[in-house]
PDB file of C-alpha atoms and ligand atoms in Angstrom:
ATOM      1  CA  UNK A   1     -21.908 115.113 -37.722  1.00 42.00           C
ATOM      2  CA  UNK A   2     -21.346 112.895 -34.730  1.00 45.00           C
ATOM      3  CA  UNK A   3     -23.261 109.599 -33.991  1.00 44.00           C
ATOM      4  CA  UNK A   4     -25.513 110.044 -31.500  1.00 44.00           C
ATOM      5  CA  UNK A   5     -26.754 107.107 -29.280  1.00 44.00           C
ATOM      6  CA  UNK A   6     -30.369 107.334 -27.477  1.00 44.00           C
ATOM      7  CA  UNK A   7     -28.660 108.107 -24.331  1.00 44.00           C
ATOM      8  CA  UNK A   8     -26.443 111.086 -25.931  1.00 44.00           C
ATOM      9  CA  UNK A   9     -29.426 112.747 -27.279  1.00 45.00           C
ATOM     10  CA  UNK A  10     -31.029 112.775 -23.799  1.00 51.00           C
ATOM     11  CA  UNK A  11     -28.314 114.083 -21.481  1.00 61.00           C
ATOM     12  CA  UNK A  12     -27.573 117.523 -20.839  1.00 71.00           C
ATOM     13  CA  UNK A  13     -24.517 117.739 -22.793  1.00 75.00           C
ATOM     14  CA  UNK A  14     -25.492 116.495 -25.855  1.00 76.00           C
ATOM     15  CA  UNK A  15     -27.836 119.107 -26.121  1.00 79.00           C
ATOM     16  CA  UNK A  16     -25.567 121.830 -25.354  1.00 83.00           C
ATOM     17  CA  UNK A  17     -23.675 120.460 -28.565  1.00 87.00           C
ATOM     18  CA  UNK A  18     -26.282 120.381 -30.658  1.00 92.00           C
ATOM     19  CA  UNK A  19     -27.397 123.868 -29.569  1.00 95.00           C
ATOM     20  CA  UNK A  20     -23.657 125.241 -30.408  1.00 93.00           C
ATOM     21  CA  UNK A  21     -23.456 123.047 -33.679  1.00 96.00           C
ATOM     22  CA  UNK A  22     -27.256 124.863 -34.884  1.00 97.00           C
ATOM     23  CA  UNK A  23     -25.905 128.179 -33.709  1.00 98.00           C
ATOM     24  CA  UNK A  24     -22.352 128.315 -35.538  1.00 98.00           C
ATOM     25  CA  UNK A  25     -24.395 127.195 -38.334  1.00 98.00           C
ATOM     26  CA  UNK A  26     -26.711 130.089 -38.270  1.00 98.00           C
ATOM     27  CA  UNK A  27     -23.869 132.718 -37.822  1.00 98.00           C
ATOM     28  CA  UNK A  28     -22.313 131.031 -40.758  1.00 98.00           C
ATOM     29  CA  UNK A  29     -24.907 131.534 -42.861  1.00 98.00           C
ATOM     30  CA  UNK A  30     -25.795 135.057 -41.770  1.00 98.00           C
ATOM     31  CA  UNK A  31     -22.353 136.451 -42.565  1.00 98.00           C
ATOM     32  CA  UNK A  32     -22.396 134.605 -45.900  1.00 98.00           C
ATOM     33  CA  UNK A  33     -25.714 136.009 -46.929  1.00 98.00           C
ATOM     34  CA  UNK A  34     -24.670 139.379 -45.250  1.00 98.00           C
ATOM     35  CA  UNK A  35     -21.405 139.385 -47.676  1.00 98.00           C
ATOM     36  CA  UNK A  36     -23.553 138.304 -50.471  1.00 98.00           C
ATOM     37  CA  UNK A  37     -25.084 141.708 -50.250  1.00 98.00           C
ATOM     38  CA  UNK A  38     -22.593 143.909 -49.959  1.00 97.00           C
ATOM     39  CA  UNK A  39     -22.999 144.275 -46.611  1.00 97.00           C
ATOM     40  CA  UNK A  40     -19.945 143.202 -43.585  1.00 97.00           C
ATOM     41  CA  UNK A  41     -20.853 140.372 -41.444  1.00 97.00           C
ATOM     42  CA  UNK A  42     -20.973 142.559 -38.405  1.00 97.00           C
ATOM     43  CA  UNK A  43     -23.549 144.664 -39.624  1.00 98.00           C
ATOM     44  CA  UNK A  44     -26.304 142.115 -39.319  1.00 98.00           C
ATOM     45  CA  UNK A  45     -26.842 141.191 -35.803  1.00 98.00           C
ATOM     46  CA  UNK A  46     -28.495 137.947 -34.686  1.00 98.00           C
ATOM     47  CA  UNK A  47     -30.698 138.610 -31.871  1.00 99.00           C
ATOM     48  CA  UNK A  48     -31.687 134.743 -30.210  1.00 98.00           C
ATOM     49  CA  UNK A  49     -35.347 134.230 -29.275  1.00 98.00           C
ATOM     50  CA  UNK A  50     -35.211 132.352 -25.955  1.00 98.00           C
ATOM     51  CA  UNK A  51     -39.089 133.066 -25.438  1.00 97.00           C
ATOM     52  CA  UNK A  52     -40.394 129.712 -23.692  1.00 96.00           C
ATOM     53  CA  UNK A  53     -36.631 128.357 -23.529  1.00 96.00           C
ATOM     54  CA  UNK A  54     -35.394 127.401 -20.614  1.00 96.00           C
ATOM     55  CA  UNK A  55     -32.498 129.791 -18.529  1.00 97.00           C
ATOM     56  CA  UNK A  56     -30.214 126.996 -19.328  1.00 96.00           C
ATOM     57  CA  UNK A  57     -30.230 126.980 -23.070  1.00 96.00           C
ATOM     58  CA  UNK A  58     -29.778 130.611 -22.705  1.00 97.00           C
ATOM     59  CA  UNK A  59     -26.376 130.050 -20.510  1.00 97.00           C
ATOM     60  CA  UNK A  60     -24.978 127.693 -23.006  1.00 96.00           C
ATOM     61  CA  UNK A  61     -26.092 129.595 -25.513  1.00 97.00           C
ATOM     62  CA  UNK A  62     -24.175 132.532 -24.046  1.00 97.00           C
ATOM     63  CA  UNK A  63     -21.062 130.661 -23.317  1.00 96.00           C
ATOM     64  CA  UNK A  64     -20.823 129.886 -27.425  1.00 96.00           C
ATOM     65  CA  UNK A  65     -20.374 133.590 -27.799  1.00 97.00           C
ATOM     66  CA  UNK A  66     -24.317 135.230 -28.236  1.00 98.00           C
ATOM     67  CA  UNK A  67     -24.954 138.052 -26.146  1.00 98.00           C
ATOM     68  CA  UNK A  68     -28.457 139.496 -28.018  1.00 98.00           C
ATOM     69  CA  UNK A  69     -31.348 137.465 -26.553  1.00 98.00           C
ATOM     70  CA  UNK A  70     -35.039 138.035 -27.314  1.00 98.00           C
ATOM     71  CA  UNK A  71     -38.120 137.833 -25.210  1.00 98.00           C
ATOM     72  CA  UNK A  72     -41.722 138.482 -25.680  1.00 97.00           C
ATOM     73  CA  UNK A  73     -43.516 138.037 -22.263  1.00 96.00           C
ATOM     74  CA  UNK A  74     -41.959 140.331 -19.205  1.00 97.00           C
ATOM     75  CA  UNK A  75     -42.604 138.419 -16.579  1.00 96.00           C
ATOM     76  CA  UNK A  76     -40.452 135.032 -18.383  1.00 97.00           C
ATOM     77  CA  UNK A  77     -37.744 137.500 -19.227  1.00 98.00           C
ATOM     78  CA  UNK A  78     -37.122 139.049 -15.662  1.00 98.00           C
ATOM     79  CA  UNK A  79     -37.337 135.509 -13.880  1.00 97.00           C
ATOM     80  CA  UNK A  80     -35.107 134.499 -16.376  1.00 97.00           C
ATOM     81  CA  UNK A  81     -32.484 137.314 -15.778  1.00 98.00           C
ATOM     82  CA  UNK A  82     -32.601 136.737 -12.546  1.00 97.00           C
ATOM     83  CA  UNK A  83     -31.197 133.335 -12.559  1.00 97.00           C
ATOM     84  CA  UNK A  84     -29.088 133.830 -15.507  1.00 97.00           C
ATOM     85  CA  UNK A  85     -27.132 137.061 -13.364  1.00 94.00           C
ATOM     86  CA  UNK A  86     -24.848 137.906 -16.473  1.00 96.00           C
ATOM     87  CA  UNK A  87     -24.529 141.691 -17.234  1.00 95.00           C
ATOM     88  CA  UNK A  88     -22.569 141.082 -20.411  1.00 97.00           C
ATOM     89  CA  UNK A  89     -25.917 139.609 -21.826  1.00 98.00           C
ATOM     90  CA  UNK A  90     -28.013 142.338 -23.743  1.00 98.00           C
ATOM     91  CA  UNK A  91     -31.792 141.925 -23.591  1.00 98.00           C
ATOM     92  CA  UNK A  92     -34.265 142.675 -26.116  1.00 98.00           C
ATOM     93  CA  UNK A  93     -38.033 142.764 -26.115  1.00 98.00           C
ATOM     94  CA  UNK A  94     -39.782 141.882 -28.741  1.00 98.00           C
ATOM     95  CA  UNK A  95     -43.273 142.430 -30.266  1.00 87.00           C
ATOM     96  CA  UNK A  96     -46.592 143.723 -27.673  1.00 91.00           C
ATOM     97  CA  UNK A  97     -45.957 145.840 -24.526  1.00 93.00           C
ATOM     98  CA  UNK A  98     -49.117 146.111 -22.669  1.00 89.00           C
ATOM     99  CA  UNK A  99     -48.684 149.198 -20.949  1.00 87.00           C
ATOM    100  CA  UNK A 100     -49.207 148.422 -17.148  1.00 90.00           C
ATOM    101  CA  UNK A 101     -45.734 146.217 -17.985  1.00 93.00           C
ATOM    102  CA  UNK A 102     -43.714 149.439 -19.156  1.00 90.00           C
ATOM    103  CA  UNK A 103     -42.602 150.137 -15.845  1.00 91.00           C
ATOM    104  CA  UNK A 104     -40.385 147.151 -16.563  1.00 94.00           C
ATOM    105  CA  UNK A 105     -38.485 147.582 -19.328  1.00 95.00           C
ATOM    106  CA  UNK A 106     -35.880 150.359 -18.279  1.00 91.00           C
ATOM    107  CA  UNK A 107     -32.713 149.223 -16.904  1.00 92.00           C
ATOM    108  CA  UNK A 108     -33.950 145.380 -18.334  1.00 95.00           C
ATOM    109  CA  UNK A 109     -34.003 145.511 -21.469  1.00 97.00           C
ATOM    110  CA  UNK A 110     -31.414 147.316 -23.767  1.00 96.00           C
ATOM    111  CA  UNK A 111     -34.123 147.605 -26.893  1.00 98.00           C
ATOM    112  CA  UNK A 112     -37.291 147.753 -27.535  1.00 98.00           C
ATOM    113  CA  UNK A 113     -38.782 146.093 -30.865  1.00 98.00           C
ATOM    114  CA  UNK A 114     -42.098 146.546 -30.736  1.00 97.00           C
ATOM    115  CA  UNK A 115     -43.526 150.214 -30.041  1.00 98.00           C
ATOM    116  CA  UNK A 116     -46.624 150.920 -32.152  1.00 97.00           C
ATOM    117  CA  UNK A 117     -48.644 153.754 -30.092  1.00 96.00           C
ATOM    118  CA  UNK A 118     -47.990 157.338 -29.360  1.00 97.00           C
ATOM    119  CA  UNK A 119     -49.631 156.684 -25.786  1.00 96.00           C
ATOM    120  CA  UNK A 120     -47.018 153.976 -24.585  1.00 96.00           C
ATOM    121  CA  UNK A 121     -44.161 156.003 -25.875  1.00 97.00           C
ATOM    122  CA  UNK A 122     -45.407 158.661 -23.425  1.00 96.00           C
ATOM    123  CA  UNK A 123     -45.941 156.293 -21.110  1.00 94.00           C
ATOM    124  CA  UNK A 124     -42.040 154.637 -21.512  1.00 96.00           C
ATOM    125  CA  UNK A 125     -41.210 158.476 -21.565  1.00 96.00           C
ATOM    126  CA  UNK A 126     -42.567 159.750 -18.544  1.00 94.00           C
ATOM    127  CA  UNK A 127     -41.315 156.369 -16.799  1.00 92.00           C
ATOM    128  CA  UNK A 128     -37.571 157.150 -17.967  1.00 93.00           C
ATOM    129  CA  UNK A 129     -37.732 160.798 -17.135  1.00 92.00           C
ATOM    130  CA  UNK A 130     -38.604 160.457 -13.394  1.00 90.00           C
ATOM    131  CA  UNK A 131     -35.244 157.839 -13.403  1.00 88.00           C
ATOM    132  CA  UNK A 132     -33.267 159.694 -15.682  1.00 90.00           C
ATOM    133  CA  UNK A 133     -33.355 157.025 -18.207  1.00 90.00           C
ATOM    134  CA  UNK A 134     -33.455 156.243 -21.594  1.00 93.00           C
ATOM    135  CA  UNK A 135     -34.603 153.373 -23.853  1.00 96.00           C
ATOM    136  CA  UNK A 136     -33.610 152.882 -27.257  1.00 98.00           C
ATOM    137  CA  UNK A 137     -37.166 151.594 -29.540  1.00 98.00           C
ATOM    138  CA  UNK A 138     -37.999 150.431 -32.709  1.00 98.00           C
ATOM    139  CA  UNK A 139     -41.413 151.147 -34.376  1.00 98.00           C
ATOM    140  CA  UNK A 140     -43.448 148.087 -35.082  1.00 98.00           C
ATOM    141  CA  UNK A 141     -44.850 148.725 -38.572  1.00 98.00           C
ATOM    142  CA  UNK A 142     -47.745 146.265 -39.576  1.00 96.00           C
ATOM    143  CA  UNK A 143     -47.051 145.861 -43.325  1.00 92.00           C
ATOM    144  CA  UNK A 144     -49.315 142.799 -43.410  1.00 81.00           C
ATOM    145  CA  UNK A 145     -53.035 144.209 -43.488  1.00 75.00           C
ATOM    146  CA  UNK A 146     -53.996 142.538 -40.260  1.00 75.00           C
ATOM    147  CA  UNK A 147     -55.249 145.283 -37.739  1.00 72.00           C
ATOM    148  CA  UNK A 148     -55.377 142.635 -34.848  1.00 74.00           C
ATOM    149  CA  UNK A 149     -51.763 142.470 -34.569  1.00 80.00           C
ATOM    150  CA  UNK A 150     -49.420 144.970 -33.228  1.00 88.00           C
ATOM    151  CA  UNK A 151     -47.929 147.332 -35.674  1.00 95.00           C
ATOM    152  CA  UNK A 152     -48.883 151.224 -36.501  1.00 97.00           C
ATOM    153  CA  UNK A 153     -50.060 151.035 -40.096  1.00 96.00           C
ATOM    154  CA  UNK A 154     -47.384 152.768 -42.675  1.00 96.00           C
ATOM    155  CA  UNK A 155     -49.899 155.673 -43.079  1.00 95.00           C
ATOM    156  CA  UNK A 156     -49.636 156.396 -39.173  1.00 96.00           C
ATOM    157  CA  UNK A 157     -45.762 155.708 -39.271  1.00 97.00           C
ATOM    158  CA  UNK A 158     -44.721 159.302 -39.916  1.00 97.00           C
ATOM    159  CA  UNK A 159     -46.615 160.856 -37.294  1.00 97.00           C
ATOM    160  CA  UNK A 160     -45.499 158.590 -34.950  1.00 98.00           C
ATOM    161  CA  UNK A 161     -42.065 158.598 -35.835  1.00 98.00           C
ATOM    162  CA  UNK A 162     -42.296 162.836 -35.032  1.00 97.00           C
ATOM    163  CA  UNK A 163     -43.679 161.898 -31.511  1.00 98.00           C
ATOM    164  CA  UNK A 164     -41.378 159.664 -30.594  1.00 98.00           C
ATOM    165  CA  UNK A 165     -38.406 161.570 -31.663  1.00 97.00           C
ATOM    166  CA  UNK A 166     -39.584 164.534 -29.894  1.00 96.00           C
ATOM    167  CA  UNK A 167     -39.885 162.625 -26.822  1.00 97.00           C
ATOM    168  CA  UNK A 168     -36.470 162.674 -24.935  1.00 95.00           C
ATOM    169  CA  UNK A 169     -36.733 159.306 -22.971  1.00 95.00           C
ATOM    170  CA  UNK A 170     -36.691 157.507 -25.921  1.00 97.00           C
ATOM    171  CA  UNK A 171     -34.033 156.763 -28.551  1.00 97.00           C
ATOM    172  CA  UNK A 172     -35.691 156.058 -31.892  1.00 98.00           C
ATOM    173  CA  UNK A 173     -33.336 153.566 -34.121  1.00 98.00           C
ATOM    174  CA  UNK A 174     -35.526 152.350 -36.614  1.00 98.00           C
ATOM    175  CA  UNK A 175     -37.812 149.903 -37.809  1.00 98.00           C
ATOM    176  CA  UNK A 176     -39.499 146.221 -36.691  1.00 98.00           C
ATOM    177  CA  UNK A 177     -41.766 144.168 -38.957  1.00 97.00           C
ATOM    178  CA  UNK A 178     -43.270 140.807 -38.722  1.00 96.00           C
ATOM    179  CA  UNK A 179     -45.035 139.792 -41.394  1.00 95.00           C
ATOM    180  CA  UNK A 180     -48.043 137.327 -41.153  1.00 92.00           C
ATOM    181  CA  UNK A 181     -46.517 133.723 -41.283  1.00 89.00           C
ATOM    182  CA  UNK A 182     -48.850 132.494 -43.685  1.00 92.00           C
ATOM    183  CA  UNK A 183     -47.668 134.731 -46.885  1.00 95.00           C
ATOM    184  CA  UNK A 184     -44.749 132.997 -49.131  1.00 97.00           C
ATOM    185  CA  UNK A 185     -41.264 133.854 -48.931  1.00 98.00           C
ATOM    186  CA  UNK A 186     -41.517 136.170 -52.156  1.00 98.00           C
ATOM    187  CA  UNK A 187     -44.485 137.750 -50.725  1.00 97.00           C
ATOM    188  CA  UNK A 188     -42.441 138.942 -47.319  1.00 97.00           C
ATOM    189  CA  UNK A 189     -39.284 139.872 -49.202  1.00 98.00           C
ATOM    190  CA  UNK A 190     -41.499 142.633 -51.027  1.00 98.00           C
ATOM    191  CA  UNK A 191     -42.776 143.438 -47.547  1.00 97.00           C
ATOM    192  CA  UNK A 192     -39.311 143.718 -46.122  1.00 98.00           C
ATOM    193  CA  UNK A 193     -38.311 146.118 -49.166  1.00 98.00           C
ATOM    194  CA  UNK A 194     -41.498 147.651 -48.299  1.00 98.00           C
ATOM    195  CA  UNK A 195     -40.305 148.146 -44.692  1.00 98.00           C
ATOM    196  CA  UNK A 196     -36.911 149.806 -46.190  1.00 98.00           C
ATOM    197  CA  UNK A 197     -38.358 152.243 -47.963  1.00 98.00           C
ATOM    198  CA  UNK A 198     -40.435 153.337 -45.281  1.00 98.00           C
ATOM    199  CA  UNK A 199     -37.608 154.286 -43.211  1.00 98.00           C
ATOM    200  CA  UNK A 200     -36.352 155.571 -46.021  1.00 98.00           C
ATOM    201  CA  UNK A 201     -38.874 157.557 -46.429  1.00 98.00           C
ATOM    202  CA  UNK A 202     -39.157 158.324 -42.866  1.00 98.00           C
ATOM    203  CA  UNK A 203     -35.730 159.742 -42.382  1.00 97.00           C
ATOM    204  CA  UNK A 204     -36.278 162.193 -45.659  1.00 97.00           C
ATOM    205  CA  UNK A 205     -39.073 163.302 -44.341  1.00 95.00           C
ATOM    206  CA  UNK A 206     -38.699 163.873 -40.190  1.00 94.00           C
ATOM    207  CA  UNK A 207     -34.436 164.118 -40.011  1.00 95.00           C
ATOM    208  CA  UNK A 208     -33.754 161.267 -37.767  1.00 96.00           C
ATOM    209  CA  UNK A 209     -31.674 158.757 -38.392  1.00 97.00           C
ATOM    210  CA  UNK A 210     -32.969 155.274 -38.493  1.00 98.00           C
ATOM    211  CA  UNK A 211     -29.701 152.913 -38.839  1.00 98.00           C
ATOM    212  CA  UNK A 212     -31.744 150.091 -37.803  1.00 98.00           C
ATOM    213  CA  UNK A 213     -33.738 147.240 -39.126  1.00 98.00           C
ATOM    214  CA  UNK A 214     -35.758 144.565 -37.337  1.00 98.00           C
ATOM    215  CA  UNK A 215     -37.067 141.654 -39.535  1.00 98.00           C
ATOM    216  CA  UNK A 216     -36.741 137.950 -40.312  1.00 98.00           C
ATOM    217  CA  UNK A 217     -37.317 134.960 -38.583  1.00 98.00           C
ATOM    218  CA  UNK A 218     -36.168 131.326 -38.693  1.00 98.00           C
ATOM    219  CA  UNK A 219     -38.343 130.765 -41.629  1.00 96.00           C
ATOM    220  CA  UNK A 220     -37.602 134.369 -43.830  1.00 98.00           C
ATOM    221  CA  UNK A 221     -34.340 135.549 -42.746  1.00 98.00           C
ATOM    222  CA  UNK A 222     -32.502 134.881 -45.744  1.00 98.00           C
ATOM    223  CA  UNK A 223     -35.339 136.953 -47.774  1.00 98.00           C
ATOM    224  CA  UNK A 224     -34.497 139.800 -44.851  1.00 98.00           C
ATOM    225  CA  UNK A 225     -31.043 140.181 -45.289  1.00 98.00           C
ATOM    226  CA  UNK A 226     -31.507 140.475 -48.945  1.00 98.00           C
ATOM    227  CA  UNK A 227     -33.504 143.479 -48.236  1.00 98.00           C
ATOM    228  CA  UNK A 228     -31.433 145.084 -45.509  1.00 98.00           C
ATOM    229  CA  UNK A 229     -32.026 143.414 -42.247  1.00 98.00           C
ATOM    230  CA  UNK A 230     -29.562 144.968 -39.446  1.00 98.00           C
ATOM    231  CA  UNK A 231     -31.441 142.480 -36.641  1.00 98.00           C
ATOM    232  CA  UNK A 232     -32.427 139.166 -37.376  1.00 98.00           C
ATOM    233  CA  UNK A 233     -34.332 137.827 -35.035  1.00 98.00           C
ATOM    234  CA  UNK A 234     -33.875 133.553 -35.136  1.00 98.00           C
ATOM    235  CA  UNK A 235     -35.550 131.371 -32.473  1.00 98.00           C
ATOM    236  CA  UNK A 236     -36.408 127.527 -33.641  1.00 97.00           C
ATOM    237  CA  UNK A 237     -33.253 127.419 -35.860  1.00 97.00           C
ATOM    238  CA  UNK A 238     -31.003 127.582 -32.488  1.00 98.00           C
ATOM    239  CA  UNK A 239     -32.629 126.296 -29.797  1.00 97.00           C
ATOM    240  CA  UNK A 240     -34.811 124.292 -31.824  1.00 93.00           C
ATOM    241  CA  UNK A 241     -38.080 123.605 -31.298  1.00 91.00           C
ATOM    242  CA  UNK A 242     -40.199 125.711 -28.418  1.00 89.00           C
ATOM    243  CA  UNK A 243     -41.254 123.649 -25.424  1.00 82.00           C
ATOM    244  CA  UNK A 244     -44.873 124.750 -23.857  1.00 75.00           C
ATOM    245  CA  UNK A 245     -45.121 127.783 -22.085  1.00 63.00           C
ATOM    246  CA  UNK A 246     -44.221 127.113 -18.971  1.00 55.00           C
ATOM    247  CA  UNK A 247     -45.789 129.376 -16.577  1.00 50.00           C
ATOM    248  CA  UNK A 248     -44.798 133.090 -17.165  1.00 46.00           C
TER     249      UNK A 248
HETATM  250  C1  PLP B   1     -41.020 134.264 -31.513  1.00 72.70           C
HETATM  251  C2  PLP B   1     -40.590 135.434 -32.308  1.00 72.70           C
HETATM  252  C3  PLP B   1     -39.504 135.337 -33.206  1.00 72.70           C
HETATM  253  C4  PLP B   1     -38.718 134.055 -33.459  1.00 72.70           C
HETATM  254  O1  PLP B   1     -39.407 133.128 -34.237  1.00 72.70           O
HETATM  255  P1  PLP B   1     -38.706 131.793 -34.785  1.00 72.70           P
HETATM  256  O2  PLP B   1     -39.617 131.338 -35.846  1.00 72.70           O
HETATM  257  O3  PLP B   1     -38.615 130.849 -33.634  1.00 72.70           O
HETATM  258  O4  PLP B   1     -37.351 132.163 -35.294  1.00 72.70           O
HETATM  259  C5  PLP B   1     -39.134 136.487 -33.870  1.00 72.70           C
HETATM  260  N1  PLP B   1     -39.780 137.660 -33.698  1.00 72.70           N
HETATM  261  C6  PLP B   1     -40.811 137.782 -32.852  1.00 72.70           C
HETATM  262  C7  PLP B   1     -41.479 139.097 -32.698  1.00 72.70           C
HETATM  263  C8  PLP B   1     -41.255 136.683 -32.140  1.00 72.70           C
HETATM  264  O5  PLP B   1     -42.309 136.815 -31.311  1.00 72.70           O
END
């Protein structure tokens, strides 16, 4: 590690190091732990939460080689993308859709992480079908016991899984989880496994194929990979901490 004087840590390009030296970091270690279990580096994607982070920490960001970026409020995401004005980037959005903001997400956003109703999906259906569209979604399942977040509960995941499969503007991949934060890092690799065997489960039962898997966080993404993880999805660790929402 370099010395770094006061003024270094304040200017603009020290940053931008520091931001490239966290994120090489975090590949490293998510192709080691991908290896580790049998799995090729490749096959576990980062995808780089750049909710509340400014466009320019997304441009660096992108010119150390990530293309995946995450967002969670529409409004952020599409001002952002409109500055940023680089097609190579792939967008993803990320946990609660409320559903007067689904006219948004086709043609912005390349997936979906996040659906948990059958009346958005027809709503994101209907949307795509008038455009000739289609969006390729995750189910959010809420493994955690805590109704007031998003999530359809595991009981409600098959039936959900048959609607939105039979629903032709939408491309069902797989699976999302996000555990609640508070539970220990044993606790949420059992809910991870959990999340596995539902698609598991899912595909047995319904005949679509579910190749992907949404979970893990700065804090748990070790315990995710462990348990099949296809998507990480890593925020603090690489940008570091979140500044205050500025305004969406
Ligand atoms: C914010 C957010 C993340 C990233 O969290 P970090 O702890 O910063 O890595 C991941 N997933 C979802 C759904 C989020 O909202």
């Amino acid at each position: 590690m370099s010395v770094t004087t006061e003024v270094d840590a304040h200017d603009g390009e020290g940053l931008a190091a520091d931001l490239s030296e966290r994120y090489a970091r975090t590949r490293q270690l998510v192709a080691e732990l991908a290896v580790r279990h049998g799995r090729r580096p490749e096959e576990v994607r980062i995808v780089a939460v750049s909710k509340y982070q400014p466009a320019t920490a997304v441009t660096n960001l992108a010119g150390a080689g990530q293309r995946d970026f995450g967002e969670s409020y529409v409004q952020e995401a599409l001002a952002k993308q409109r500055v940023i004005r680089r097609p190579d980037l792939r967008w993803h959005f990320l946990g609660r859709l409320q559903r007067n903001k689904a006219k948004y997400l086709p043609g912005n956003f390349m997936l979906f992480h996040g659906l948990d109703n059958a009346a958005l999906a027809l709503d994101l259906h209907e949307r795509l079908q008038v455009k000739s569209q289609m969006l390729d979604v995750l189910i959010q399942v809420n493994l955690g016991d805590e109704p007031q977040k998003g999530g359809v509960t595991p009981g409600g995941l098959p039936a959900l899984a048959e609607h939105v499969g039979g629903l032709s503007g939408l491309a069902l991949r797989g699976l999302m989880a996000l555990p609640p934060f508070e539970l220990d890092l044993a606790h949420k690799q059992r809910l991870f496994g959990e999340l596995r065997r539902l698609r598991d489960a899912v595909q047995r039962q319904t005949g679509l194929w579910l190749p992907e898997l949404s979970m893990g966080t700065t804090d748990d993404f070790p315990q995710a990979i462990a348990e099949g993880a296809t998507m990480v999805r890593i925020g603090t660790r690489i940008f570091g901490d979140r500044p205050e929402r500025v305004s969406p």
